[in-house]
Structure formats: structure tokens, C-alpha cells
Coordinates of C-alpha atoms in Angstrom, one line a residue:
M1 CA 61.9 135.9 50.1
P2 CA 63.6 137.8 47.3
E3 CA 67.3 137.9 47.1
A4 CA 69.5 140.7 45.6
A5 CA 72.6 139.7 43.8
A6 CA 75.6 140.6 45.8
Q7 CA 78.7 138.6 45.0
V8 CA 82.3 139.4 45.8
P9 CA 83.9 139.9 42.4
A10 CA 85.8 137.0 40.9
L11 CA 89.6 137.1 40.8
A12 CA 91.1 139.4 38.2
R13 CA 87.8 141.2 37.4
L14 CA 89.3 144.6 37.7
H15 CA 87.4 147.7 36.7
L16 CA 89.8 150.2 35.2
P17 CA 88.6 153.5 33.7
L18 CA 89.0 153.5 29.9
H19 CA 89.9 156.8 28.2
P20 CA 90.2 158.0 24.6
G21 CA 93.2 156.4 23.0
A22 CA 93.4 153.7 25.7
G23 CA 94.1 151.1 23.0
F24 CA 97.2 152.8 21.7
M25 CA 100.4 151.4 23.1
V26 CA 102.8 153.4 20.9
A27 CA 101.8 155.5 17.9
E28 CA 104.8 157.8 17.3
V29 CA 107.2 157.9 14.3
S30 CA 109.9 159.9 16.1
Q31 CA 110.8 160.5 19.7
Y32 CA 113.2 162.8 21.5
N33 CA 115.5 161.3 24.1
G34 CA 117.3 164.2 25.8
S35 CA 118.8 166.3 23.0
Q36 CA 119.1 163.4 20.6
K37 CA 116.3 162.6 18.2
E38 CA 115.6 158.8 18.0
E39 CA 114.2 157.6 14.7
I40 CA 111.7 154.7 15.2
N41 CA 110.7 152.5 12.3
T42 CA 107.1 153.2 11.3
R43 CA 106.3 149.6 10.8
E44 CA 107.5 148.7 14.3
D45 CA 105.4 151.4 15.9
T46 CA 102.4 150.2 14.0
E47 CA 102.9 146.7 15.3
K48 CA 103.0 148.0 18.9
E49 CA 99.8 149.9 18.4
E50 CA 98.1 147.0 16.5
S51 CA 99.1 144.3 19.0
N52 CA 97.5 146.1 22.0
N53 CA 94.4 147.1 20.1
L54 CA 93.9 143.6 18.7
G55 CA 94.6 142.0 22.0
I56 CA 91.9 144.0 23.6
L57 CA 89.5 143.4 20.7
W58 CA 90.0 139.6 20.8
S59 CA 89.7 139.6 24.6
E60 CA 86.3 141.3 24.4
R61 CA 85.2 138.8 21.8
G62 CA 86.2 135.9 24.0
E63 CA 89.0 134.6 21.7
I64 CA 91.3 134.2 24.6
E65 CA 94.3 132.5 23.1
T66 CA 94.4 134.9 20.2
A67 CA 94.1 137.8 22.7
Q68 CA 96.9 136.3 24.8
A69 CA 99.3 136.3 21.8
Y70 CA 98.7 139.9 20.9
L71 CA 98.7 141.2 24.5
E72 CA 101.9 139.4 25.4
S73 CA 103.5 140.8 22.2
S74 CA 102.4 144.2 23.3
E75 CA 103.9 143.8 26.7
A76 CA 107.2 142.7 25.2
L77 CA 107.2 145.6 22.9
Y78 CA 106.6 148.0 25.8
K79 CA 109.5 146.6 27.7
Q80 CA 111.8 146.7 24.7
Y81 CA 110.8 150.2 23.9
M82 CA 111.4 151.5 27.4
K83 CA 114.7 149.7 27.6
E84 CA 115.9 151.1 24.3
I85 CA 114.3 154.6 24.3
G86 CA 113.3 155.2 27.9
S87 CA 111.0 158.2 27.5
P88 CA 107.4 158.3 26.4
P89 CA 106.4 158.7 22.7
L90 CA 104.0 161.4 21.4
D91 CA 100.3 160.8 22.2
P92 CA 98.3 160.1 19.1
S93 CA 96.4 163.4 19.5
E94 CA 99.6 165.4 19.3
H95 CA 100.0 164.6 15.6
F96 CA 97.3 167.2 14.9
L97 CA 98.4 169.9 17.3
P98 CA 100.9 172.8 16.7
E99 CA 104.2 172.5 18.5
E100 CA 103.2 175.0 21.3
E101 CA 100.1 173.0 22.2
K102 CA 101.7 169.6 22.5
L103 CA 101.7 167.8 25.8
T104 CA 104.3 168.1 28.5
E105 CA 106.7 165.3 29.1
Q106 CA 104.9 164.5 32.4
E107 CA 101.4 164.3 30.8
R108 CA 102.7 162.3 27.9
S109 CA 104.3 159.8 30.3
K110 CA 101.1 159.6 32.3
R111 CA 99.0 158.7 29.3
F112 CA 101.6 156.2 28.0
E113 CA 101.9 154.4 31.3
K114 CA 98.1 154.4 31.7
V115 CA 97.9 152.5 28.4
Y116 CA 100.4 149.9 29.6
T117 CA 98.3 149.5 32.8
H118 CA 95.4 148.6 30.5
N119 CA 97.7 146.0 28.8
L120 CA 98.4 144.4 32.2
Y121 CA 94.7 144.5 33.1
Y122 CA 93.6 142.6 30.0
L123 CA 96.4 140.1 30.5
A124 CA 95.0 139.4 34.0
Q125 CA 91.6 138.7 32.4
V126 CA 93.2 136.4 29.8
Y127 CA 95.2 134.4 32.3
Q128 CA 92.1 134.2 34.5
H129 CA 90.0 132.7 31.6
M130 CA 92.8 130.3 30.9
E131 CA 92.9 129.2 34.5
M132 CA 96.5 130.3 34.9
F133 CA 95.7 131.7 38.3
E134 CA 99.2 132.4 39.5
K135 CA 99.8 134.6 36.5
A136 CA 96.4 136.2 36.7
A137 CA 97.1 137.2 40.4
H138 CA 100.5 138.5 39.4
Y139 CA 99.1 140.8 36.8
C140 CA 96.2 141.8 39.0
H141 CA 98.7 142.8 41.7
S142 CA 100.8 144.7 39.1
T143 CA 97.8 146.6 37.8
L144 CA 96.7 147.6 41.3
K145 CA 100.2 148.7 42.2
R146 CA 100.6 150.8 39.0
Q147 CA 97.2 152.5 39.6
L148 CA 98.5 153.7 43.0
E149 CA 101.8 154.8 41.6
H150 CA 100.2 156.8 38.8
N151 CA 97.3 158.0 41.0
A152 CA 94.8 156.6 38.5
Y153 CA 92.2 154.8 40.5
H154 CA 88.8 155.2 42.2
P155 CA 88.9 154.2 45.9
I156 CA 85.8 152.0 46.0
E157 CA 86.8 150.0 42.9
W158 CA 90.5 149.7 43.9
A159 CA 89.6 148.6 47.4
I160 CA 87.2 145.8 46.3
N161 CA 89.7 144.6 43.7
A162 CA 92.5 144.5 46.3
A163 CA 90.3 142.7 48.8
T164 CA 89.3 140.2 46.1
L165 CA 92.9 139.5 45.2
S166 CA 93.5 138.7 48.9
Q167 CA 91.2 135.7 48.5
F168 CA 93.6 134.2 46.0
Y169 CA 96.5 134.6 48.5
I170 CA 94.3 133.1 51.3
N171 CA 93.6 130.0 49.2
K172 CA 97.4 129.7 48.6
L173 CA 98.0 130.1 52.4
C174 CA 100.0 133.2 51.7
F175 CA 98.7 135.1 54.7
M176 CA 101.2 138.0 54.6
E177 CA 100.3 138.9 51.1
A178 CA 96.6 138.5 51.9
R179 CA 96.9 140.8 54.9
H180 CA 98.7 143.4 52.9
C181 CA 96.0 143.5 50.2
L182 CA 93.2 143.7 52.8
S183 CA 95.1 146.4 54.8
A184 CA 95.6 148.4 51.6
A185 CA 91.9 147.9 50.7
N186 CA 90.9 149.4 54.1
V187 CA 93.2 152.4 53.7
I188 CA 92.1 153.2 50.1
F189 CA 88.5 152.6 50.8
G190 CA 88.8 155.2 53.5
Q191 CA 89.6 157.7 50.7
T192 CA 86.0 157.4 49.3
G193 CA 84.6 160.9 48.8
K194 CA 88.0 162.6 49.2
I195 CA 89.1 162.2 45.6
P196 CA 87.4 164.5 43.1
V197 CA 84.9 162.9 40.6
T198 CA 86.3 163.0 37.0
E199 CA 84.9 162.0 33.6
D200 CA 86.5 158.6 34.1
T201 CA 84.5 157.9 37.3
P202 CA 82.3 154.8 36.7
E203 CA 78.6 155.5 36.6
A204 CA 78.0 152.9 39.3
E205 CA 79.7 155.3 41.8
G206 CA 77.0 157.8 41.2
S207 CA 74.9 156.2 43.9
V208 CA 77.8 156.2 46.4
P209 CA 75.8 155.6 49.6
E210 CA 74.3 152.2 48.4
L211 CA 77.5 151.2 46.6
Y212 CA 79.6 152.3 49.6
H213 CA 77.8 150.1 52.1
Q214 CA 77.7 147.1 49.7
R215 CA 81.5 147.3 49.0
K216 CA 82.2 147.8 52.7
G217 CA 80.3 144.6 53.5
E218 CA 82.1 142.7 50.7
I219 CA 85.6 143.8 52.0
A220 CA 84.4 142.8 55.5
R221 CA 83.6 139.4 54.2
C222 CA 87.1 139.1 52.8
W223 CA 88.5 139.9 56.2
I224 CA 86.3 137.2 57.8
K225 CA 87.7 134.6 55.4
Y226 CA 91.3 135.8 56.3
C227 CA 90.7 135.3 60.0
L228 CA 88.8 132.1 59.6
T229 CA 91.2 130.4 57.2
L230 CA 94.3 131.4 59.3
M231 CA 92.7 129.9 62.4
Q232 CA 91.6 126.8 60.6
N233 CA 95.1 126.3 59.1
A234 CA 96.5 126.5 62.6
Q235 CA 94.0 123.9 63.8
L236 CA 94.9 121.5 61.0
S237 CA 98.6 121.9 61.9
M238 CA 98.1 121.1 65.6
Q239 CA 95.3 118.6 65.9
D240 CA 95.7 114.9 66.5
N241 CA 93.9 112.1 64.7
I242 CA 90.7 112.7 66.7
G243 CA 90.7 116.5 66.2
E244 CA 92.1 117.5 69.6
L245 CA 95.0 119.7 70.3
D246 CA 98.3 117.9 70.0
L247 CA 100.8 119.4 72.5
D248 CA 103.8 118.0 70.8
K249 CA 102.8 119.5 67.4
Q250 CA 102.1 122.8 69.2
S251 CA 105.6 122.8 70.7
E252 CA 107.2 122.1 67.3
L253 CA 105.3 125.0 65.8
R254 CA 106.5 127.3 68.6
A255 CA 110.1 126.3 67.8
L256 CA 109.5 127.3 64.1
R257 CA 108.0 130.7 65.0
K258 CA 111.2 132.6 65.1
K259 CA 112.4 131.1 61.8
E260 CA 109.0 132.0 60.2
L261 CA 109.4 135.6 61.3
D262 CA 113.0 135.9 60.1
E263 CA 112.4 134.4 56.7
E264 CA 108.9 135.5 55.7
E265 CA 109.3 139.1 56.9
S266 CA 112.4 139.6 54.7
I267 CA 111.3 137.7 51.7
R268 CA 107.6 138.3 51.2
K269 CA 107.3 141.9 52.3
K270 CA 109.4 143.2 49.4
A271 CA 107.1 141.6 46.8
V272 CA 103.8 142.9 48.1
Q273 CA 104.3 146.6 48.9
F274 CA 101.5 148.9 47.8
G275 CA 102.0 152.6 47.7
T276 CA 104.9 154.8 48.8
G277 CA 105.5 157.4 51.5
E278 CA 102.5 158.3 53.7
L279 CA 100.3 155.8 51.9
C280 CA 102.7 153.0 52.6
D281 CA 102.9 154.0 56.2
A282 CA 99.1 154.1 56.6
I283 CA 98.9 150.5 55.1
S284 CA 101.7 149.3 57.4
A285 CA 99.9 150.8 60.4
V286 CA 96.8 148.6 59.6
E287 CA 99.0 145.5 59.0
E288 CA 100.8 145.8 62.3
K289 CA 97.5 145.3 64.2
V290 CA 96.8 141.9 62.5
S291 CA 99.0 138.8 62.7
Y292 CA 99.8 136.8 59.5
L293 CA 101.2 133.9 61.6
R294 CA 99.2 130.9 62.6
P295 CA 97.9 131.3 66.2
L296 CA 99.5 128.8 68.6
D297 CA 97.3 129.3 71.7
F298 CA 94.0 130.6 72.8
G299 CA 95.2 134.1 73.3
E300 CA 96.5 134.5 69.8
A301 CA 93.4 132.7 68.3
R302 CA 91.1 135.0 70.3
E303 CA 92.7 138.1 68.8
L304 CA 91.9 136.8 65.3
F305 CA 88.5 135.7 66.4
L306 CA 87.6 139.1 67.7
L307 CA 88.8 140.7 64.5
G308 CA 86.8 138.3 62.4
Q309 CA 83.7 138.9 64.6
H310 CA 84.1 142.6 64.2
Y311 CA 83.9 142.2 60.4
V312 CA 80.9 139.8 60.8
F313 CA 78.9 142.6 62.4
E314 CA 80.1 145.0 59.7
A315 CA 79.1 142.6 56.9
K316 CA 75.7 142.0 58.4
E317 CA 74.9 145.7 58.4
F318 CA 74.5 145.5 54.6
F319 CA 73.9 141.8 54.0
Q320 CA 70.6 141.4 55.9
I321 CA 68.4 138.4 55.5
D322 CA 65.6 140.5 54.1
G323 CA 67.0 140.9 50.6
Y324 CA 70.4 139.1 50.8
V325 CA 69.4 135.6 52.0
T326 CA 72.4 133.6 50.7
D327 CA 75.0 136.2 51.6
H328 CA 73.5 136.7 55.1
T329 CA 73.4 133.0 55.7
E330 CA 77.0 132.6 54.6
V331 CA 78.1 135.3 57.0
V332 CA 76.3 133.7 59.9
Q333 CA 77.9 130.3 59.0
D334 CA 81.3 131.9 59.0
H335 CA 80.6 133.4 62.4
S336 CA 79.6 129.9 63.6
A337 CA 82.9 128.6 62.1
L338 CA 84.9 131.2 64.0
F339 CA 83.4 130.0 67.3
K340 CA 84.0 126.4 66.3
V341 CA 87.7 126.9 65.6
L342 CA 88.2 129.1 68.7
A343 CA 86.7 126.2 70.8
F344 CA 89.6 124.1 69.5
F345 CA 92.1 126.3 71.3
E346 CA 90.0 126.5 74.5
T347 CA 91.1 124.1 77.2
D348 CA 88.2 124.6 79.6
M349 CA 85.5 122.2 78.5
E350 CA 82.6 124.2 80.0
R351 CA 83.6 127.3 78.0
R352 CA 83.9 125.2 74.9
C353 CA 80.4 124.0 75.5
K354 CA 79.2 127.7 75.7
M355 CA 80.9 128.4 72.4
H356 CA 79.1 125.6 70.6
K357 CA 75.9 126.8 72.3
R358 CA 76.4 130.2 70.7
R359 CA 76.8 128.6 67.3
I360 CA 73.5 126.8 67.8
A361 CA 71.8 130.0 68.9
M362 CA 72.8 131.8 65.7
L363 CA 72.1 128.9 63.3
E364 CA 68.8 127.6 64.4
P365 CA 66.8 130.8 63.5
L366 CA 68.1 130.3 59.9
I367 CA 66.2 127.0 59.6
V368 CA 63.0 128.9 60.4
D369 CA 63.7 131.7 57.9
L370 CA 64.9 129.6 55.0
N371 CA 62.3 127.9 52.8
P372 CA 63.6 124.3 52.2
Q373 CA 62.0 124.3 48.8
Y374 CA 64.2 127.1 47.5
Y375 CA 67.2 126.8 49.8
L376 CA 67.5 123.0 50.0
L377 CA 71.4 122.9 49.9
V378 CA 71.8 125.7 52.4
N379 CA 69.3 124.0 54.7
R380 CA 71.2 120.8 54.6
Q381 CA 74.4 122.6 55.4
I382 CA 72.9 124.2 58.4
Q383 CA 71.1 121.1 59.7
F384 CA 74.4 119.2 59.5
E385 CA 76.3 122.0 61.3
I386 CA 73.7 122.3 64.1
A387 CA 73.7 118.5 64.5
H388 CA 77.5 118.5 64.8
A389 CA 77.5 121.4 67.3
Y390 CA 75.1 119.4 69.6
Y391 CA 77.2 116.3 69.0
D392 CA 80.4 118.2 70.1
M393 CA 78.5 119.5 73.2
M394 CA 77.4 116.0 74.1
D395 CA 80.9 114.7 73.8
L396 CA 82.2 117.5 76.1
K397 CA 79.5 116.9 78.7
V398 CA 80.3 113.1 78.7
A399 CA 84.0 114.0 79.2
I400 CA 83.0 116.3 82.1
A401 CA 80.8 113.6 83.6
D402 CA 83.6 111.0 83.4
K403 CA 85.7 113.1 85.7
L404 CA 83.0 113.0 88.3
R405 CA 82.7 110.0 90.7
D406 CA 78.9 110.0 90.6
P407 CA 77.3 112.2 87.9
D408 CA 74.0 113.6 89.1
V409 CA 70.6 113.3 87.4
H410 CA 70.9 116.8 86.0
I411 CA 74.1 116.0 84.1
I412 CA 72.7 112.7 82.7
K413 CA 69.5 114.5 81.6
K414 CA 71.6 117.2 79.9
I415 CA 73.7 114.6 78.0
N416 CA 70.5 112.8 76.8
N417 CA 68.9 116.1 75.7
L418 CA 72.0 117.0 73.7
N419 CA 72.0 113.5 72.3
K420 CA 68.4 113.8 71.3
S421 CA 68.9 117.3 69.6
A422 CA 71.9 116.0 67.6
L423 CA 69.8 113.0 66.5
K424 CA 67.0 115.3 65.5
Y425 CA 69.1 117.4 63.2
Y426 CA 71.1 114.5 61.7
Q427 CA 67.8 112.8 60.9
L428 CA 66.5 116.0 59.3
F429 CA 69.6 116.1 57.1
L430 CA 69.3 112.5 56.2
D431 CA 65.5 112.8 55.5
S432 CA 66.3 115.7 53.1
L433 CA 68.1 113.1 50.9
R434 CA 65.0 111.0 50.4
D435 CA 63.0 111.1 47.2
P436 CA 59.4 112.4 47.0
N437 CA 58.2 109.0 48.1
K438 CA 60.3 109.2 51.3
V439 CA 62.7 106.5 50.0
F440 CA 66.4 106.8 50.9
P441 CA 68.5 106.7 47.7
E442 CA 70.3 103.5 46.7
H443 CA 73.1 105.6 45.3
I444 CA 74.1 108.8 47.1
G445 CA 75.3 111.7 45.0
E446 CA 79.0 112.6 45.3
D447 CA 78.2 116.1 46.6
V448 CA 76.6 114.7 49.7
L449 CA 78.2 111.3 50.0
R450 CA 80.7 112.1 52.8
P451 CA 78.3 114.2 55.0
A452 CA 75.6 111.5 54.5
M453 CA 78.0 108.7 55.6
L454 CA 79.2 110.9 58.6
A455 CA 75.6 111.5 59.6
K456 CA 74.9 107.8 59.5
F457 CA 78.0 107.1 61.6
R458 CA 77.3 109.7 64.2
V459 CA 73.6 108.6 64.5
A460 CA 74.9 105.1 65.1
R461 CA 77.3 106.4 67.8
L462 CA 74.6 108.7 69.4
Y463 CA 72.2 105.8 69.9
G464 CA 75.0 103.9 71.6
K465 CA 75.6 106.9 73.9
V466 CA 72.0 107.2 75.3
I467 CA 72.1 106.8 79.1
T468 CA 69.1 104.7 80.3
A469 CA 68.4 102.5 83.2
D470 CA 65.9 100.5 81.2
P471 CA 67.6 97.3 79.7
K472 CA 64.9 96.9 77.1
K473 CA 65.4 100.5 75.9
E474 CA 69.1 100.1 75.9
L475 CA 68.8 96.9 73.7
E476 CA 66.6 98.8 71.3
N477 CA 69.2 101.6 71.1
L478 CA 71.9 99.1 70.4
A479 CA 69.9 97.5 67.7
T480 CA 69.3 100.9 66.0
S481 CA 73.0 101.7 66.4
L482 CA 73.9 98.4 64.7
E483 CA 71.5 99.1 61.9
H484 CA 73.3 102.3 61.0
Y485 CA 76.7 100.8 61.3
K486 CA 75.6 98.0 58.9
F487 CA 74.3 100.5 56.4
I488 CA 77.7 102.1 56.2
V489 CA 79.5 98.8 55.7
D490 CA 76.9 97.4 53.2
Y491 CA 76.9 100.7 51.2
C492 CA 80.7 100.7 50.9
E493 CA 80.7 97.1 49.8
K494 CA 78.2 97.9 47.0
H495 CA 80.0 101.2 46.2
P496 CA 83.7 100.8 46.7
E497 CA 84.4 104.5 45.8
A498 CA 82.5 105.5 49.0
A499 CA 85.1 103.8 51.1
Q500 CA 87.7 106.4 50.2
E501 CA 85.5 109.1 51.6
I502 CA 85.2 107.7 55.1
E503 CA 88.1 105.4 55.6
V504 CA 88.4 105.9 59.4
E505 CA 84.6 105.7 60.0
L506 CA 84.3 102.6 57.8
E507 CA 86.9 100.7 59.9
L508 CA 85.2 101.7 63.1
S509 CA 81.8 100.6 61.7
K510 CA 83.1 97.2 60.7
E511 CA 84.5 96.8 64.2
M512 CA 81.1 97.8 65.7
V513 CA 79.2 95.4 63.4
S514 CA 81.3 92.5 64.7
L515 CA 81.1 93.6 68.4
L516 CA 77.6 94.8 68.9
P517 CA 75.8 91.5 68.3
T518 CA 77.8 89.9 71.1
K519 CA 77.0 92.8 73.4
M520 CA 73.3 92.6 72.5
E521 CA 73.2 88.8 73.2
R522 CA 74.7 89.4 76.7
F523 CA 71.9 91.9 77.3
R524 CA 69.2 89.4 76.2
T525 CA 70.7 86.8 78.5
K526 CA 70.8 89.2 81.4
M527 CA 67.2 90.3 80.8
A528 CA 66.1 86.6 80.7
L529 CA 67.7 85.8 84.0
S530 CA 66.2 88.9 85.7

């Protein structure tokens, strides 16, 4: 199945419209400041012009450190010039114009500030290449902010760049800043078609319908990541050592909520404001509908879930499996993850089961659609995820059965069926690691080491959870369970680095390797006597 390339732009890959003379930071010999004429040294002006031009040139040629030196010099010269002079210099084109045709102060300032914006844009690129991500994000933010201030932007490009910047803030767990970027992206994207096309309009915007729907889908995906990461961060903050809700941690976070509101609202909001006046109000109106605080209960988590699900449907309108296989699959996986983390906040075990069932219903069709020869890694991810969903459902059904005095045949059958389905998908995942001769690798690659060990551990546990009245069958299940526990222990002895990946599971496996033989011997004795 063919796949079109549709990737969310990388951090700091801004698309600013170039214009004639964009490389000239300052190119004027004299400048009026009020009624007083300020004389500027010709050599100093030449340095300003040259540094920005050379910085851009070296950046385009991939000489990043050289570009950095010139661009930082140009930025410093701009700041020094504005501090000492304060008003814009003549535009280079004005040298050849009669006095009456020279630019107005307003137009001159507009061109001068636009050049400085390009300076910040290239600095963002440079810092990105140098993996100075904090600085890259700062200059991205400054560039976007200046574009709005000087009304020098194209809605689709500005919106996708703001949404992309939000992903940096999400990774840093700065959710207020991320929310602001995404809200601004929504508002500016809504201006598409309302701003007149100019000679600076990128050619790509010529086919607006196609580009519009693609960018809309990409912004939606950024919103999905926002909702999902915020919910997952809350889960990590409140779960105990077995992944369940810790009520004490939940209470502690509730006590910190007011402090978070007081501190973050006053400190962060000043630093991330986009736009002024009506534009600022429009962005704030979008922000107010979305929380930036970690959800503390099911109600708050559900609000984020519904927002994320809304954007899932929006993203899938463009990223359909017929043409965008990888993108569509990732959106579906994020949808599944939203259900998974929402289930963490749900206290009703039957409803939690239904959420995992929804996950399975959306993931299983992907296995049919994806060719394992071309999408091996994605197939593995989905197989593991489906297996884990069945595994969680089985655990929940066992917990429900434990509360009953006498579980009926239907519940037992349901538990065994879930167990069987989980085993099926874990085994599919493990079989995908085998070589062409169907031999399991002696050394498992780092990229799949932890999931492979987890799969082995859960398979061992699943065989031990099968409910059967046949002692012989139960003994066989225990033997298979022991075999998988021993694999984990033996592998970690041969490859000590693996032990760091599964410390908890390894300790439990060692315990089971010592306990199961005794249990199996008791079964054999009991069977012999009967």
C-alpha cells in the first residue's frame, strides 16, 4: 500500500517569506533621529550588513558554527544600534531614489524589523542543528511573536510552526506554554483565506484545499499529543508500584493544586503571550476551554480525553490508511493510548474492561491491513499493545471474579478466553523476533529487549492463570510457565545489561523459578494418589 509523506515539521523549521534585501541588516551611512542627524561609521554599518549576509550564507551551506558566529554578531549589532539610535536606517534601495520618493518612517521600520526577524529565524535553525534545543525554541517563539506583531505571516505556515513548537514544550512538560501555542495555532489557522495573497505567499499555498486539510490534520495531531501527554504525566504522578491509583498521592496533588494555579498563572503567562488586542483575546478564549493542569480524577481526565478524541477524528479525516499508512496507524495508536490512560482514572472495573475492549476493536483491524514484510516494527508495536489490552482485561475480570463467592462458568470461560487471546498476541510478537529459520535470537537487540522480556514474563504469568479442572493440564501449564520464567533468569545471567531493563520482573521470575518446582511436585504427588 503506497504511503504519502506527511510528517509534522521538525522543531524550528520555520518557513518565513524572503524578500529583496532580506539579507541586509543595516546599510545606511547616516540616519536622522528626530531633528538631529546621527553620523554612523561606514565600516561599522558594513560589518552589520556583512555579518547577517554571511550568517545566512554559511547557514545555507551547512557551516553551522561559522553561521552561528556571524548571526550572533548581527543580533548584537541590531540591539546595540536600536539602543544607541532607536529609529530605522535607510533601506538599501533608497540610496538610488530622489528625496521625495524615499520610504516613510513606518515602511522603513517595517522592512528593517523584517530583516531582524530573519536573523532570529536563522539563529533558530543554527541552534536546532547544534542541538541547543532550549535556545532554538526561544528563537522560534520570538520569530513567531514578531511575525504577529508586524503582521508578516501566512496563516497556514504560522499555525503549523506554532503547533510544532508546542511539541517542544510538551516534551519539557511545560503544558501552559504548549496550550498557548496550540490555541494560537487554532486561531491563526482560522484566518486561512481571509488574508490577501501577496508576492511573498509560498507557492505551496497555491493548492490551498489539499494543504489546508493536511495542515489541519497535523495541528490536530499536536493537540492529541498534548492531551495524551498531560494525562500520562498525571498517571505517572499518582500510580503506585503496580500501576494502580494511589489515593495518598492523589490527595497530595490536590493539596498542591492551588499553589500551582497561583504560581504558574502569574509566572508563565507573561512569557508566552502571542498577539495583542482582539487577537490576544481570541487566543485566550480558546485557552480557557482547555486545562493545562494534570487531571486529578476521572471527571478532569475525561474532559481531556474527549478533546483528544475530537482531534483524533479530525486527524483521521486527512490521514487515512489508504495513502498515509504510518500516520493513520500512529493516530489510531494514540487513540488507543487515550482510552488506556482514561481507564487508569476509572474506578468501575467493568467500565475499565469496556475501555480496553474499545482499544482492541480499533487496533486489531490494523494487523489485517498492515503487511508485516513492510511494516514489521509497527506490527510488533500493535501486537504487543493488543496483547497488553487483553492482559489488562483478564486481570480485571479475575479481580471481579475474586469478589464473588462462587464465580459461574460464564466468568471462568471469559477469563480463559481473554487469557488465550493475550497469549496469542504475545506469541505473535515473540515469533516476529525469530530469524528466517524460526530460531529465537540468542542476543536480543536493545530496541526490543524490554518488550521481549516483558512478553516472556507475561506469557509465564498467563499460563499460571489458566483456570482448569484437569490436574494434568494444570501441571502442563505450570511447566510452560516455569520454562518462560527460567528463560528470563538465564538470559539475564548471560547478558547482565538486560537485568537493568526488567529489575522488578527479574526478581519475581527468580522467585517463581524457586517456588514452581515445589508446587509442581505437590501436583504430581496428588495425581499419583488419586
